[in-house]
């Protein structure tokens, strides 16, 4: 599930609007994403997890844990 999707592809897959995904990136909520050459990309596994209500979402409650993992890696 490491295949990457553009914002438009992620919107089509999840049913959320492109502007919603953009707002979630800005607010640091919604499905996790990575940047590839400066462009946001979503891992398909993260999109599946987010839409099924499991992990993969960045919420205020787990941002601290994710940031701690990144800084120690």
Coordinates of N, CA, C and O in Angstrom, one line a residue:
X1 N 0.8 -1.2 0.0 CA 0.0 0.0 0.0 C 0.8 1.3 0.0 O 0.4 2.3 0.5
X2 N 2.1 1.2 -0.5 CA 2.9 2.3 -0.6 C 2.8 3.1 -1.9 O 3.4 4.1 -2.1
X3 N 1.8 2.7 -2.7 CA 1.6 3.4 -4.0 C 1.1 4.8 -3.6 O 0.4 5.0 -2.6
X4 N 1.6 5.8 -4.3 CA 1.3 7.2 -4.0 C 0.2 7.8 -4.9 O 0.2 7.4 -6.1
X5 N -0.6 8.6 -4.4 CA -1.7 9.2 -5.1 C -1.6 10.8 -5.0 O -1.2 11.3 -4.0
X6 N -2.0 11.4 -6.1 CA -2.0 12.9 -6.1 C -3.2 13.3 -5.2 O -4.0 12.5 -4.8
X7 N -3.3 14.6 -5.0 CA -4.5 15.1 -4.2 C -5.8 14.8 -5.0 O -6.7 14.4 -4.4
X8 N -5.8 15.0 -6.3 CA -7.0 14.7 -7.1 C -7.3 13.2 -7.0 O -8.5 12.9 -6.9
X9 N -6.3 12.4 -7.1 CA -6.6 10.9 -7.0 C -7.1 10.5 -5.6 O -8.0 9.7 -5.5
X10 N -6.5 11.2 -4.6 CA -6.9 10.9 -3.2 C -8.3 11.3 -3.0 O -9.1 10.7 -2.3
X11 N -8.7 12.5 -3.6 CA -10.1 13.0 -3.5 C -11.0 12.0 -4.1 O -12.1 11.7 -3.6
X12 N -10.7 11.5 -5.3 CA -11.6 10.6 -6.0 C -11.7 9.3 -5.2 O -12.8 8.7 -5.1
X13 N -10.6 8.8 -4.6 CA -10.6 7.6 -3.9 C -11.4 7.7 -2.6 O -12.2 6.8 -2.3
X14 N -11.3 8.8 -1.9 CA -11.9 8.9 -0.6 C -13.3 9.5 -0.6 O -14.1 9.4 0.3
X15 N -13.6 10.3 -1.7 CA -14.9 11.0 -1.8 C -14.9 12.3 -1.2 O -15.9 13.0 -1.2
X16 N -13.7 12.8 -0.6 CA -13.6 14.1 -0.1 C -13.1 15.1 -1.2 O -12.4 14.7 -2.1
X17 N -13.6 16.3 -1.1 CA -13.2 17.3 -2.1 C -11.7 17.6 -2.0 O -11.1 17.6 -0.9
X18 N -11.1 18.0 -3.1 CA -9.7 18.4 -3.2 C -9.5 19.6 -2.2 O -8.5 19.6 -1.4
X19 N -10.4 20.5 -2.1 CA -10.2 21.7 -1.2 C -10.3 21.2 0.3 O -9.6 21.8 1.1
X20 N -11.0 20.1 0.6 CA -11.0 19.6 1.9 C -9.7 19.0 2.3 O -9.1 19.2 3.4
X21 N -9.1 18.2 1.4 CA -7.8 17.6 1.6 C -6.7 18.7 1.8 O -5.9 18.6 2.6
X22 N -6.8 19.8 1.0 CA -5.9 20.9 1.1 C -6.0 21.6 2.5 O -5.0 21.9 3.1
X23 N -7.2 21.8 2.9 CA -7.5 22.4 4.2 C -6.9 21.5 5.3 O -6.3 22.0 6.3
X24 N -7.2 20.2 5.2 CA -6.7 19.3 6.2 C -5.1 19.3 6.3 O -4.6 19.2 7.3
X25 N -4.5 19.4 5.1 CA -3.0 19.5 5.1 C -2.6 20.7 5.8 O -1.7 20.7 6.7
X26 N -3.2 21.8 5.5 CA -2.9 23.1 6.2 C -3.1 23.0 7.7 O -2.3 23.5 8.4
X27 N -4.2 22.4 8.1 CA -4.5 22.3 9.5 C -3.9 21.1 10.2 O -4.0 21.0 11.4
X28 N -3.1 20.3 9.5 CA -2.4 19.1 10.0 C -3.4 18.1 10.6 O -3.2 17.6 11.7
X29 N -4.5 17.9 9.9 CA -5.5 16.9 10.2 C -5.7 16.1 9.0 O -5.1 16.3 7.9
X30 N -6.6 15.1 9.0 CA -6.9 14.3 7.9 C -5.8 13.2 7.6 O -5.0 12.9 8.5
X31 N -5.9 12.6 6.4 CA -4.9 11.5 6.2 C -3.5 12.0 6.1 O -3.2 13.1 5.7
X32 N -2.6 11.2 6.5 CA -1.2 11.5 6.4 C -0.8 11.7 5.0 O -1.3 11.0 4.1
X33 N 0.2 12.5 4.7 CA 0.7 12.7 3.4 C 2.3 12.9 3.4 O 2.8 13.2 4.5
X34 N 2.9 12.7 2.3 CA 4.3 13.0 2.2 C 4.5 14.0 1.0 O 3.6 14.2 0.2
X35 N 5.6 14.6 1.0 CA 5.9 15.5 -0.2 C 7.0 14.8 -1.0 O 8.0 14.3 -0.5
X36 N 6.7 14.8 -2.3 CA 7.6 14.3 -3.3 C 7.9 15.4 -4.3 O 7.0 15.9 -4.9
X37 N 9.2 15.8 -4.3 CA 9.6 17.0 -5.1 C 8.8 18.2 -4.8 O 8.4 18.9 -5.8
X38 N 8.3 18.4 -3.6 CA 7.6 19.5 -3.2 C 6.1 19.4 -3.3 O 5.3 20.2 -2.9
X39 N 5.6 18.3 -3.9 CA 4.2 18.0 -4.1 C 3.6 17.1 -3.1 O 4.3 16.0 -2.9
X40 N 2.4 17.3 -2.6 CA 1.8 16.4 -1.6 C 1.4 15.1 -2.3 O 0.8 15.1 -3.4
X41 N 1.7 14.0 -1.7 CA 1.2 12.7 -2.2 C 0.7 11.9 -1.0 O 1.2 12.1 0.2
X42 N -0.3 11.1 -1.2 CA -0.9 10.3 -0.2 C -0.6 8.8 -0.5 O -0.8 8.3 -1.6
X43 N -0.2 8.1 0.5 CA 0.0 6.6 0.4 C -1.4 6.0 0.4 O -2.2 6.3 1.3
X44 N -1.6 5.1 -0.5 CA -2.9 4.4 -0.6 C -3.3 3.7 0.7 O -4.4 3.8 1.1
X45 N -2.3 3.1 1.4 CA -2.6 2.5 2.7 C -3.1 3.5 3.7 O -4.0 3.2 4.5
X46 N -2.5 4.7 3.7 CA -3.0 5.7 4.7 C -4.4 6.2 4.3 O -5.2 6.4 5.2
X47 N -4.7 6.3 3.0 CA -6.0 6.7 2.6 C -7.1 5.6 3.1 O -8.1 5.9 3.6
X48 N -6.7 4.4 2.9 CA -7.6 3.3 3.3 C -7.8 3.3 4.8 O -8.9 3.1 5.3
X49 N -6.7 3.5 5.5 CA -6.8 3.5 7.0 C -7.7 4.7 7.4 O -8.5 4.5 8.3
X50 N -7.5 5.8 6.8 CA -8.2 7.0 7.2 C -9.7 6.8 7.0 O -10.5 7.2 7.8
X51 N -10.0 6.3 5.8 CA -11.4 6.2 5.4 C -12.1 5.1 6.2 O -13.3 5.1 6.4
X52 N -11.4 4.2 6.7 CA -12.0 3.1 7.5 C -12.0 3.4 9.0 O -12.4 2.7 9.8
X53 N -11.4 4.6 9.4 CA -11.5 5.1 10.7 C -10.3 4.6 11.6 O -10.4 4.7 12.8
X54 N -9.3 4.0 11.0 CA -8.2 3.4 11.7 C -7.1 4.4 11.7 O -7.2 5.6 11.4
X55 N -5.9 4.0 12.0 CA -4.7 4.9 12.1 C -4.4 5.4 10.7 O -4.9 5.0 9.7
X56 N -3.4 6.3 10.6 CA -3.1 6.9 9.4 C -3.5 8.4 9.3 O -3.0 9.1 8.5
X57 N -4.4 8.8 10.2 CA -4.8 10.2 10.3 C -3.9 10.9 11.2 O -3.5 10.4 12.3
X58 N -3.7 12.2 10.9 CA -2.9 13.0 11.8 C -3.9 13.9 12.5 O -4.6 14.7 11.9
X59 N -4.0 13.7 13.8 CA -4.9 14.5 14.6 C -4.1 15.2 15.7 O -3.0 14.8 16.0
X60 N -4.7 16.2 16.3 CA -3.9 16.9 17.4 C -3.4 15.9 18.5 O -2.4 16.1 19.0
X61 N -4.2 14.9 18.7 CA -3.8 13.9 19.8 C -2.6 13.1 19.4 O -1.9 12.6 20.3
X62 N -2.4 12.8 18.2 CA -1.2 12.0 17.8 C -0.1 12.7 17.1 O 0.9 12.1 16.7
X63 N -0.3 14.0 16.9 CA 0.8 14.8 16.2 C 2.1 14.8 17.0 O 3.2 14.6 16.5
X64 N 2.0 14.9 18.3 CA 3.1 14.9 19.2 C 3.9 13.6 19.1 O 5.1 13.6 19.0
X65 N 3.2 12.5 19.1 CA 3.9 11.2 19.0 C 4.6 11.1 17.6 O 5.7 10.6 17.5
X66 N 3.9 11.5 16.5 CA 4.5 11.4 15.2 C 5.7 12.3 15.1 O 6.7 11.9 14.5
X67 N 5.7 13.5 15.7 CA 6.8 14.4 15.6 C 8.0 13.8 16.4 O 9.1 14.0 16.0
X68 N 7.7 13.2 17.6 CA 8.7 12.6 18.4 C 9.4 11.5 17.6 O 10.6 11.3 17.6
X69 N 8.6 10.7 16.9 CA 9.2 9.6 16.1 C 10.1 10.1 15.0 O 11.2 9.6 14.7
X70 N 9.7 11.2 14.4 CA 10.4 11.8 13.3 C 11.8 12.4 13.8 O 12.8 12.2 13.1
X71 N 11.7 13.0 14.9 CA 12.9 13.7 15.4 C 14.0 12.6 16.0 O 15.1 12.9 16.0
X72 N 13.5 11.4 16.3 CA 14.5 10.4 16.8 C 14.9 9.5 15.7 O 15.9 8.7 15.9
X73 N 14.4 9.6 14.5 CA 14.7 8.7 13.4 C 16.0 9.2 12.7 O 16.4 10.3 12.7

